[in-house]
Short mmCIF file of C-alpha atoms and ligand atoms in Angstrom, two decimals:
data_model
loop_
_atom_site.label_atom_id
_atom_site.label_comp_id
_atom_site.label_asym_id
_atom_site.label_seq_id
_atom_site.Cartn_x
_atom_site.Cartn_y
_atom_site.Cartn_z
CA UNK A 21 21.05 6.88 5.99
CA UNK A 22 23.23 3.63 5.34
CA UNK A 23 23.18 0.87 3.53
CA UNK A 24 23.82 -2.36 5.22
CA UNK A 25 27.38 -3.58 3.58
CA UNK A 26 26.25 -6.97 2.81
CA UNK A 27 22.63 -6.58 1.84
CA UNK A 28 20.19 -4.08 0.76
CA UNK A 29 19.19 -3.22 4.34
CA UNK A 30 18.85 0.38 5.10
CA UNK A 31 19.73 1.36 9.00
CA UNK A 32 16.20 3.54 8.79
CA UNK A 33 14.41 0.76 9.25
CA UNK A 34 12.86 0.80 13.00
CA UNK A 35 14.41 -0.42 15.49
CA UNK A 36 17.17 -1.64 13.00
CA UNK A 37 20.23 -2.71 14.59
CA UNK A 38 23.45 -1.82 12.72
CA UNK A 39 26.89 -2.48 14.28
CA UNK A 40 30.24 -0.33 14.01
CA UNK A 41 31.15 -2.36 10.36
CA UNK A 42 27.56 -1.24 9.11
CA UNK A 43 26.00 -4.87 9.17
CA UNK A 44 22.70 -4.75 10.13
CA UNK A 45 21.52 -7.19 12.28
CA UNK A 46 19.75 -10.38 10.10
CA UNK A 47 23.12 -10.28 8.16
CA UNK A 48 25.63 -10.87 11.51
CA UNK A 49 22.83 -13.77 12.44
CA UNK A 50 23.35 -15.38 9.49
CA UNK A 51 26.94 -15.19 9.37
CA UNK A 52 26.39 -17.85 12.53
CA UNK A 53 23.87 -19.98 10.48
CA UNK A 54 26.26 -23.21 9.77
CA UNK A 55 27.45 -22.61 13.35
CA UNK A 56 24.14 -23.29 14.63
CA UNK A 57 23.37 -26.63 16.57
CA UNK A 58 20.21 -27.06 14.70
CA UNK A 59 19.98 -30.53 16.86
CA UNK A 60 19.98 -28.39 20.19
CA UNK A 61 16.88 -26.18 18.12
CA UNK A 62 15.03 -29.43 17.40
CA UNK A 63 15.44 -30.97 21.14
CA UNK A 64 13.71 -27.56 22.00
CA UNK A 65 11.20 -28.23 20.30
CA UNK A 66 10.20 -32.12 21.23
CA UNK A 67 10.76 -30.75 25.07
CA UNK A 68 7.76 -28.20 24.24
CA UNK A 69 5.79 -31.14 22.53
CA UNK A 70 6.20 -32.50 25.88
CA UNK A 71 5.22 -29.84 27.47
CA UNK A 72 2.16 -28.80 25.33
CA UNK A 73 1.22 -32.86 25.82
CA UNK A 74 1.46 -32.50 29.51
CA UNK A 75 -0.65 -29.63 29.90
CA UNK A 76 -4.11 -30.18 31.46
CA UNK A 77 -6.08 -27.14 29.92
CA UNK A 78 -5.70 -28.79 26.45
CA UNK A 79 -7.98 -31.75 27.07
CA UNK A 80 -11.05 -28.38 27.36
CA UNK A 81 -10.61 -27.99 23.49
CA UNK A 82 -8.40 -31.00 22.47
CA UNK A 83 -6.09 -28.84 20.35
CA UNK A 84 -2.46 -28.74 21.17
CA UNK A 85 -1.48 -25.55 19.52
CA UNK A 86 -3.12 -21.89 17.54
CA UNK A 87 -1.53 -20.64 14.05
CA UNK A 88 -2.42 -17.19 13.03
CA UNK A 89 -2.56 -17.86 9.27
CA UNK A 90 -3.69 -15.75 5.84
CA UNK A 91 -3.04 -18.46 4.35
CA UNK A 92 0.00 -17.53 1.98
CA UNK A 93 2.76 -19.66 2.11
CA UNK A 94 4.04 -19.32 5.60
CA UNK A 95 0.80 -20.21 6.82
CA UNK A 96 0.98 -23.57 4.52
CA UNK A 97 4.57 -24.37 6.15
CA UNK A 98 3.54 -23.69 10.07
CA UNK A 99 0.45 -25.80 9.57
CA UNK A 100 1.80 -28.62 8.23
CA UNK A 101 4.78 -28.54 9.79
CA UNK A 102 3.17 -28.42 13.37
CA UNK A 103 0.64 -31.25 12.50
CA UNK A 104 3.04 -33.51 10.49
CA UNK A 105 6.04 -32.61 11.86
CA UNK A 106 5.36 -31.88 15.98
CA UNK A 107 2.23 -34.27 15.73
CA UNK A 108 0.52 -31.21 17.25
CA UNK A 109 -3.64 -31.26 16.76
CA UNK A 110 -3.94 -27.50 15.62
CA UNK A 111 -6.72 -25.10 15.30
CA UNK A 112 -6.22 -22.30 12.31
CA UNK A 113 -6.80 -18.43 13.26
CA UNK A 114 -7.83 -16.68 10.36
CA UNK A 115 -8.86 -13.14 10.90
CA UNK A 116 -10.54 -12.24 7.11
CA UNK A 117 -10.13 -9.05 5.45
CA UNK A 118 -13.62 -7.92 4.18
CA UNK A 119 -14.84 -8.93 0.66
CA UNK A 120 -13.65 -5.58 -1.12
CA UNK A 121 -10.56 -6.32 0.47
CA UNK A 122 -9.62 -9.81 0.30
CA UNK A 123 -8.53 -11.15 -3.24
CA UNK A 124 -10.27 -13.91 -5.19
CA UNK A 125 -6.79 -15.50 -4.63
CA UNK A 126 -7.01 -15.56 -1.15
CA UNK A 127 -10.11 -16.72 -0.40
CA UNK A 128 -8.79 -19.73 -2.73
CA UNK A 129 -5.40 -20.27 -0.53
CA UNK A 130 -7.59 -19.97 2.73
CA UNK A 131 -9.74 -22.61 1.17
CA UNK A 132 -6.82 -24.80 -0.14
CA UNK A 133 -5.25 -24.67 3.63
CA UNK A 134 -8.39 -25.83 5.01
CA UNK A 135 -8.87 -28.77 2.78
CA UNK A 136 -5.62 -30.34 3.76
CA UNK A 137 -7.54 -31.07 6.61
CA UNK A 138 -7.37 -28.07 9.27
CA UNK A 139 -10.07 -26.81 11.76
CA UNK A 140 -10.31 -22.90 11.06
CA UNK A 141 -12.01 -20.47 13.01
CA UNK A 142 -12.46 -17.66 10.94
CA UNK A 143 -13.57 -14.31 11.99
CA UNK A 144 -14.73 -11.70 9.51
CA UNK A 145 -14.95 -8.21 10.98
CA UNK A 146 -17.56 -5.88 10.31
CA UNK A 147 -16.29 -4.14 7.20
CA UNK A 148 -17.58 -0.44 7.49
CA UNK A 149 -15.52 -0.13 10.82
CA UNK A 150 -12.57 -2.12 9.72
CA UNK A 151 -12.90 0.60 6.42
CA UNK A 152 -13.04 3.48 8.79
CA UNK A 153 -9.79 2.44 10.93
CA UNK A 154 -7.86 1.47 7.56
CA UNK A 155 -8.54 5.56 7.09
CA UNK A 156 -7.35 6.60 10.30
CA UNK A 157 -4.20 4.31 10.26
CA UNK A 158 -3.45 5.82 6.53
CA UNK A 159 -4.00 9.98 7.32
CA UNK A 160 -2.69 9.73 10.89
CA UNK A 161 0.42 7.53 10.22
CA UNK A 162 0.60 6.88 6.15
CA UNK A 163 0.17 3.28 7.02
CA UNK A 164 -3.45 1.85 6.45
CA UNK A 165 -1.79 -1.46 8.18
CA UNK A 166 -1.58 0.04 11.57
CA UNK A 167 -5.56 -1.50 12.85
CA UNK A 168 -5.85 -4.57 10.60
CA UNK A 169 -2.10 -5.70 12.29
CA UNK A 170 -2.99 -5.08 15.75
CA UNK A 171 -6.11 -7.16 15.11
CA UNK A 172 -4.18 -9.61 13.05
CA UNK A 173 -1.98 -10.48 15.68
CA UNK A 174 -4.52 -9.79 18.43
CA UNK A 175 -7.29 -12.23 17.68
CA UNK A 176 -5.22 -15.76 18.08
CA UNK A 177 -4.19 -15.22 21.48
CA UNK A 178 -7.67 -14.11 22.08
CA UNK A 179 -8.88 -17.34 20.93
CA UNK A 180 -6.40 -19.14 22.56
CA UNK A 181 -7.48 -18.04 26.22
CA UNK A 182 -10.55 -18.53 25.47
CA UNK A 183 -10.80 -22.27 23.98
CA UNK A 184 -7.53 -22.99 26.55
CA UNK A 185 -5.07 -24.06 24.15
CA UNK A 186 -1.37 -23.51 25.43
CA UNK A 187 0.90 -22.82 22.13
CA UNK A 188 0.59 -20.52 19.67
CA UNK A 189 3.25 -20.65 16.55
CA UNK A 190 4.19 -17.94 14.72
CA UNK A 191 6.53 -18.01 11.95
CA UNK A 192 9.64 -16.01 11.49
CA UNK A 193 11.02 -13.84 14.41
CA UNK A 194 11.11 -10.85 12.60
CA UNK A 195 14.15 -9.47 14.30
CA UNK A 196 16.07 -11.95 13.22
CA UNK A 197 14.75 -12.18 9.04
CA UNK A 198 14.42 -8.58 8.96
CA UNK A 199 15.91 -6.73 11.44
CA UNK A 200 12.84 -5.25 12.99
CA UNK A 201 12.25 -5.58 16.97
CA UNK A 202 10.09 -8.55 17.58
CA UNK A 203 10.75 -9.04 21.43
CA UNK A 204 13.50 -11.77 21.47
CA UNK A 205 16.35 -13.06 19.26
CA UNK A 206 15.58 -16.82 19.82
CA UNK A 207 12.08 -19.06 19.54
CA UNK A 208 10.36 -16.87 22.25
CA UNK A 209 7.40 -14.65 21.11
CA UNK A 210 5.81 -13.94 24.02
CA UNK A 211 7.10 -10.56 23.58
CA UNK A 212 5.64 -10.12 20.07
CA UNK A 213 3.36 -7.77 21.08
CA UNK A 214 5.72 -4.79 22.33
CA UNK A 215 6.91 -5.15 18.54
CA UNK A 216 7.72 -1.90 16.77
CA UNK A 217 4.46 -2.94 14.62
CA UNK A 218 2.46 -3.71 17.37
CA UNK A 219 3.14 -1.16 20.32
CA UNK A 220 2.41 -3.24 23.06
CA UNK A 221 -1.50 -3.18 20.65
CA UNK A 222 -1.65 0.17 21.78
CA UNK A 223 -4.88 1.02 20.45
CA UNK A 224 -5.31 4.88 21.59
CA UNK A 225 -4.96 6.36 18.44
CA UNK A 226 -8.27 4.92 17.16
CA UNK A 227 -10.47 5.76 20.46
CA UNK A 228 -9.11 9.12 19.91
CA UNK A 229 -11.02 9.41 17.14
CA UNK A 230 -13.95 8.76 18.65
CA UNK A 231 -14.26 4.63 18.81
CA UNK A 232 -14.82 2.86 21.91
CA UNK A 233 -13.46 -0.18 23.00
CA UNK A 234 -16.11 -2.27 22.36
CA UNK A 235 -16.02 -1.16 18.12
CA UNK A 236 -12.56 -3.21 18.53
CA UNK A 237 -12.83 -6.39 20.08
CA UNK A 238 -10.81 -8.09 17.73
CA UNK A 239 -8.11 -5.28 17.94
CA UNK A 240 -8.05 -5.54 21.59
CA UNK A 241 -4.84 -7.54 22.59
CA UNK A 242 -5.02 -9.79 25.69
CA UNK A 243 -3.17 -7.97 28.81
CA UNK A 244 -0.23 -9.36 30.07
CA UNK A 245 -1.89 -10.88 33.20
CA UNK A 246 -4.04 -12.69 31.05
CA UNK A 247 -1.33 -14.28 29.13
CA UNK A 248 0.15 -15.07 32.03
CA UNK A 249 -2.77 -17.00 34.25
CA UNK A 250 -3.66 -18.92 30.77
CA UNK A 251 0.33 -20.18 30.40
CA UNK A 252 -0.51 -19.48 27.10
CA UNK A 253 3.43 -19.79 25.26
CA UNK A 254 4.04 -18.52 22.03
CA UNK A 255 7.01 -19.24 19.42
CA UNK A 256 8.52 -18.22 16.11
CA UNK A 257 8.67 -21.73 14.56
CA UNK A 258 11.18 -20.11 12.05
CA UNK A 259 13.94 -20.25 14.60
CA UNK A 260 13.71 -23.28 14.99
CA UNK A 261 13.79 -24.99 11.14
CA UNK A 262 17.11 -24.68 9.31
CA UNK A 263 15.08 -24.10 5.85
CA UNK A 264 12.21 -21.46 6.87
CA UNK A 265 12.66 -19.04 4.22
CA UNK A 266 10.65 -17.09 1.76
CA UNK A 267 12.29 -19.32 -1.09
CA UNK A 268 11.94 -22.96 0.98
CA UNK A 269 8.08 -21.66 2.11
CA UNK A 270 7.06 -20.76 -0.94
CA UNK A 271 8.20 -23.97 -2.81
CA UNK A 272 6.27 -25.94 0.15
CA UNK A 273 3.22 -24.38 -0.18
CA UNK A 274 2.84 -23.84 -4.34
CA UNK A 275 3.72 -27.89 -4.23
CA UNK A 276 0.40 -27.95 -1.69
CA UNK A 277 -1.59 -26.48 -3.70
CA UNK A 278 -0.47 -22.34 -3.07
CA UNK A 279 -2.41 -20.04 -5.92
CA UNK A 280 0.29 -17.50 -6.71
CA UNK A 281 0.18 -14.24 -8.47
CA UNK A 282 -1.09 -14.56 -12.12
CA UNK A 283 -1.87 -12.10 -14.63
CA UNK A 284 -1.41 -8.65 -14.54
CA UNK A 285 -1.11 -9.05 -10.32
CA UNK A 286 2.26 -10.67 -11.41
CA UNK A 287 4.25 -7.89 -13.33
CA UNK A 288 6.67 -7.45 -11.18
CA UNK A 289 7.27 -3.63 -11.91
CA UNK A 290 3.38 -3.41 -10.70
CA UNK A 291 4.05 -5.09 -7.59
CA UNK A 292 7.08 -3.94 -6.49
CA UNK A 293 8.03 -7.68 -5.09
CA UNK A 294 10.52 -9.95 -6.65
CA UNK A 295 8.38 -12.92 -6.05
CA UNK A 296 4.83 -14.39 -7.28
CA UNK A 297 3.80 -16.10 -3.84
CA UNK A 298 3.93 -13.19 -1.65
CA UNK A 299 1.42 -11.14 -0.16
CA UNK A 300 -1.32 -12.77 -2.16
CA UNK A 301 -4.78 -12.03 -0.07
CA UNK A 302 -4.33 -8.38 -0.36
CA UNK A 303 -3.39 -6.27 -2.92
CA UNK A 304 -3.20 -2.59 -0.96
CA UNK A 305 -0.69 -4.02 0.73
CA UNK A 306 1.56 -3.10 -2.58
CA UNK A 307 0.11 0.69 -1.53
CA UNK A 308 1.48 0.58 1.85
CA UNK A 309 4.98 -0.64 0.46
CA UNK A 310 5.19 2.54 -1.56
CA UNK A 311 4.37 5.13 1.29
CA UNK A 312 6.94 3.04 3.68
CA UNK A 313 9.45 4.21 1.05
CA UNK A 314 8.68 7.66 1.32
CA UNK A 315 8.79 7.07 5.31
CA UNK A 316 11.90 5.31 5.18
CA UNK A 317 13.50 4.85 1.52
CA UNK A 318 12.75 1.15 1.37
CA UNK A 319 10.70 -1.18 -0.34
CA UNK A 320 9.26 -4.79 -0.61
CA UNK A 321 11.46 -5.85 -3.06
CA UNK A 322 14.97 -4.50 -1.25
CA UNK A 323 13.62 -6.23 2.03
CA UNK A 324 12.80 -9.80 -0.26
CA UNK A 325 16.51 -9.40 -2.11
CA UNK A 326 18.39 -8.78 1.56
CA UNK A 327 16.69 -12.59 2.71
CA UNK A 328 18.34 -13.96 -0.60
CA UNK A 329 21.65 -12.46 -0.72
CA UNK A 330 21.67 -13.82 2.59
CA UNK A 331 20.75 -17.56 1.53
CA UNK A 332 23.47 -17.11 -1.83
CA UNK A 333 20.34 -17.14 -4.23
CA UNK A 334 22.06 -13.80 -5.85
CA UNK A 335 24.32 -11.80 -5.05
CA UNK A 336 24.75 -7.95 -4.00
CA UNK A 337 25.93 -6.98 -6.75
CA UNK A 338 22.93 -8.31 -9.32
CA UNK A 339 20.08 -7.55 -6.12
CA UNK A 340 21.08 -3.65 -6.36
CA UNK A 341 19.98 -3.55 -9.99
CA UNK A 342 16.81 -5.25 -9.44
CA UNK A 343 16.02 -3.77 -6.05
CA UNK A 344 16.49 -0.07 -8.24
CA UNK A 345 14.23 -1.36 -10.53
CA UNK A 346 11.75 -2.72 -8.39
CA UNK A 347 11.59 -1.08 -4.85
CA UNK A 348 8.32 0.90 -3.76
CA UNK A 349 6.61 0.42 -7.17
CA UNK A 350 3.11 0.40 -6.99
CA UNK A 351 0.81 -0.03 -10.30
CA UNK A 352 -1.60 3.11 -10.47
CA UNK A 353 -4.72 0.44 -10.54
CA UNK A 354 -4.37 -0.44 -6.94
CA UNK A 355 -3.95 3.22 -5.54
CA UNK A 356 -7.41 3.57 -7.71
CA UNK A 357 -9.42 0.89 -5.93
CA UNK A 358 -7.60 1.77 -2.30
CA UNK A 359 -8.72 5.13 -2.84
CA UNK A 360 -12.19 4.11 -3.63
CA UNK A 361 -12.13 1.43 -0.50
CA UNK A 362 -11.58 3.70 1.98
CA UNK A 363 -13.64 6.54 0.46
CA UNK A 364 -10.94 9.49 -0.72
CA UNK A 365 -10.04 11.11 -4.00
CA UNK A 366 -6.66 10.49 -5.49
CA UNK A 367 -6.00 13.92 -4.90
CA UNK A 368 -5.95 13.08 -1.27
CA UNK A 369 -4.16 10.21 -1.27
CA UNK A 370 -1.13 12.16 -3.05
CA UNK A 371 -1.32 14.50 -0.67
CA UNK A 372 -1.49 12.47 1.90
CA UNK A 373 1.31 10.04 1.25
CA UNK A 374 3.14 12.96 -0.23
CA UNK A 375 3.24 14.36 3.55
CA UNK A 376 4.89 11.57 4.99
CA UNK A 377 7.74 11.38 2.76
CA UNK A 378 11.06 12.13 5.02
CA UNK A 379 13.56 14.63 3.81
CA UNK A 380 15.66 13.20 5.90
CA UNK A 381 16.10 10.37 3.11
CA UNK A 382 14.86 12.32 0.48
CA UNK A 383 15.91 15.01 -1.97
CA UNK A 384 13.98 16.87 -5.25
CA UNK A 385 16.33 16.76 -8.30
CA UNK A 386 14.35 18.81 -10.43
CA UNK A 387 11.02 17.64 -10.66
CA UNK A 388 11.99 14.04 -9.44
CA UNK A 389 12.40 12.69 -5.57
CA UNK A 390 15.91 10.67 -5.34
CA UNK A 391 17.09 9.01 -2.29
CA UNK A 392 19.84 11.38 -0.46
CA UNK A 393 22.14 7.98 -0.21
CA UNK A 394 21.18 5.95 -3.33
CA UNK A 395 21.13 2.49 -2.90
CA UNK A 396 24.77 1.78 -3.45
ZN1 ZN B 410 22.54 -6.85 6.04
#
């Protein structure tokens, strides 16, 4: 394991793309950043106005453009960017977690996205089998992420063949803010979907265990052919806007109205995040962060610090001690109502998670696990 020399990026990461100095990938494209012809970016994107404008299927629905939003504060930024920015007419995507699952706070954000005057279409899954794959995802791969992403990502192009609406904006190409494969390293998502997170939506693991296709609609990704005869293009608006960043987003949205993290959902230490505005409709999310550290010896809060050493907010130096303090830190409240959500004892969670901790990055010291190569 190594430690990326000029942030907090580990090279265990998948699909993480380190070169011979040891700087992973998000670091060398930032080194570029003041090099960039942002103009050139921008011209991009008023010659796929054009071509969004142009296009005949859009006068079936009347809407220009599809975001995929939770509506946290990336969701706040693509929206209004794309409407007040692009002059795009855009219809919202918002797949809903189920009521045991979604947070007070956001159900609020969703709500305070809509009200600044956005048509949503929002589907809520049936929760008992959107329970039941959560399960699967969590004892078959420690990550209870694995079905609500593929149906996260899967339902907006869905809806976008269907209603024949030919953009779809996503935000940051996560290659490029985090090092992770996400099909291109420019404005082109089309790809998104053969994503390390994604698997091309490969959805076998769950009709293994006995679902059938039709128990997944929503998880079921368009095929490529599909895609294809609807001309349906997709982008990461990110690469395209000098000041899409966590810090920039989040500033955007809490000045539109963004509900944050309050109360005890806020101590940091509980969290393990180094900001208040992320990740705010879910909190098992903060769950999943800690069993990706045993997977891989990272956290939430190392991945936040890497974007702002990056954008000079703090530097390496001052991020290590936080990150140690911070990374994979999970109050024992939300492993409590996880357990009860998806119907095991905390017994079996330990266990569980326990078994997909890597000794490859880990080591016991005594009674305690410590990372083979700290954080250094
Ligand atoms: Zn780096």
């Amino acid at each position: 394991m190594r430690w990326c020399k000029k942030c907090l990026e580990p090279d265990t990461r998948p699909d993480c793309r380190f070169n011979d100095e040891g700087i992973c990938l998000p670091c060398r494209n930032f080194e570029n950043f003041d090099k960039i012809d942002w103009d050139a970016r921008h011209r991009e994107l008023d010659e796929l106005v054009d071509w969004v404008k142009s296009r005949k299927q859009r006068r079936q629905s009347g809407y220009d453009a599809i975001i995929p939003v939770s509506g946290g504060k990336d969701s706040h930024c693509q929206a209004l960017y794309a409407r007040d920015k692009m002059g795009l007419r855009v219809l919202l995507v918002s797949l809903s977690y189920p009521p045991e699952q979604l947070t007070q706070r956001g159900a609020n954000n969703l709500e305070n996205l809509i009200s600044l005057g956005f048509d949503c279409f929002v589907i809520s899954p049936a929760p008992e089998i959107w329970r039941q794959l959560m399960k699967i995802g969590f004892t078959k791969f420690g990550n209870w992420c694995k079905s609500t992403e593929i149906a996260l990502y899967a339902c907006a192009p869905k809806v976008a063949v269907q209603y024949h609406i030919p953009l779809m904006i996503y935000g940051e190409n996560p290659a490029l803010s985090w090092g992770s494969s996400g099909g291109s390293l420019n404005g082109d998502a089309n790809r998104m979907k053969y994503s390390n997170t994604l698997d091309g939506g490969d959805i076998s693991a769950f009709l293994e265990a006995g679902y059938r296709p039709k128990d997944m609609y929503w998880h079921r990704y368009p095929s490529d052919k599909v895609i294809e005869r609807s001309n349906l293009r997709m982008i990461y608006l990110g690469y395209y806007i000098k000041d899409f960043d966590d810090i920039n987003n989040g500033r955007i949205a809490l000045e539109h109205g963004l509900e944050p993290r309050t109360g005890e959902d806020a101590i940091l230490e509980d969290i393990g995040q180094v900001t208040t505005y992320d990740a705010l409709d879910d909190d098992f999310v903060i769950v999943n962060q800690m069993v990706k550290r045993f997977k891989f010896g990272f956290g939430k809060a190392s991945e936040q610090l890497s974007g702002m050493i990056r954008a000079g907010e703090i530097t390496r130096e001052e991020a290590l001690d936080v990150a140690r303090r911070l990374d994979g830190k999970c109050a024992p409240r939300y492993i409590k109502s996880f357990c009860a959500y998806i119907g095991i004892s905390e017994e079996e969670f330990w266990e569980i998670a326990e078994s997909f901790r890597s000794l490859d990055v880990w080591k016991k010291q005594g009674n305690e696990w410590q990372l083979k190569v700290p954080m250094e």
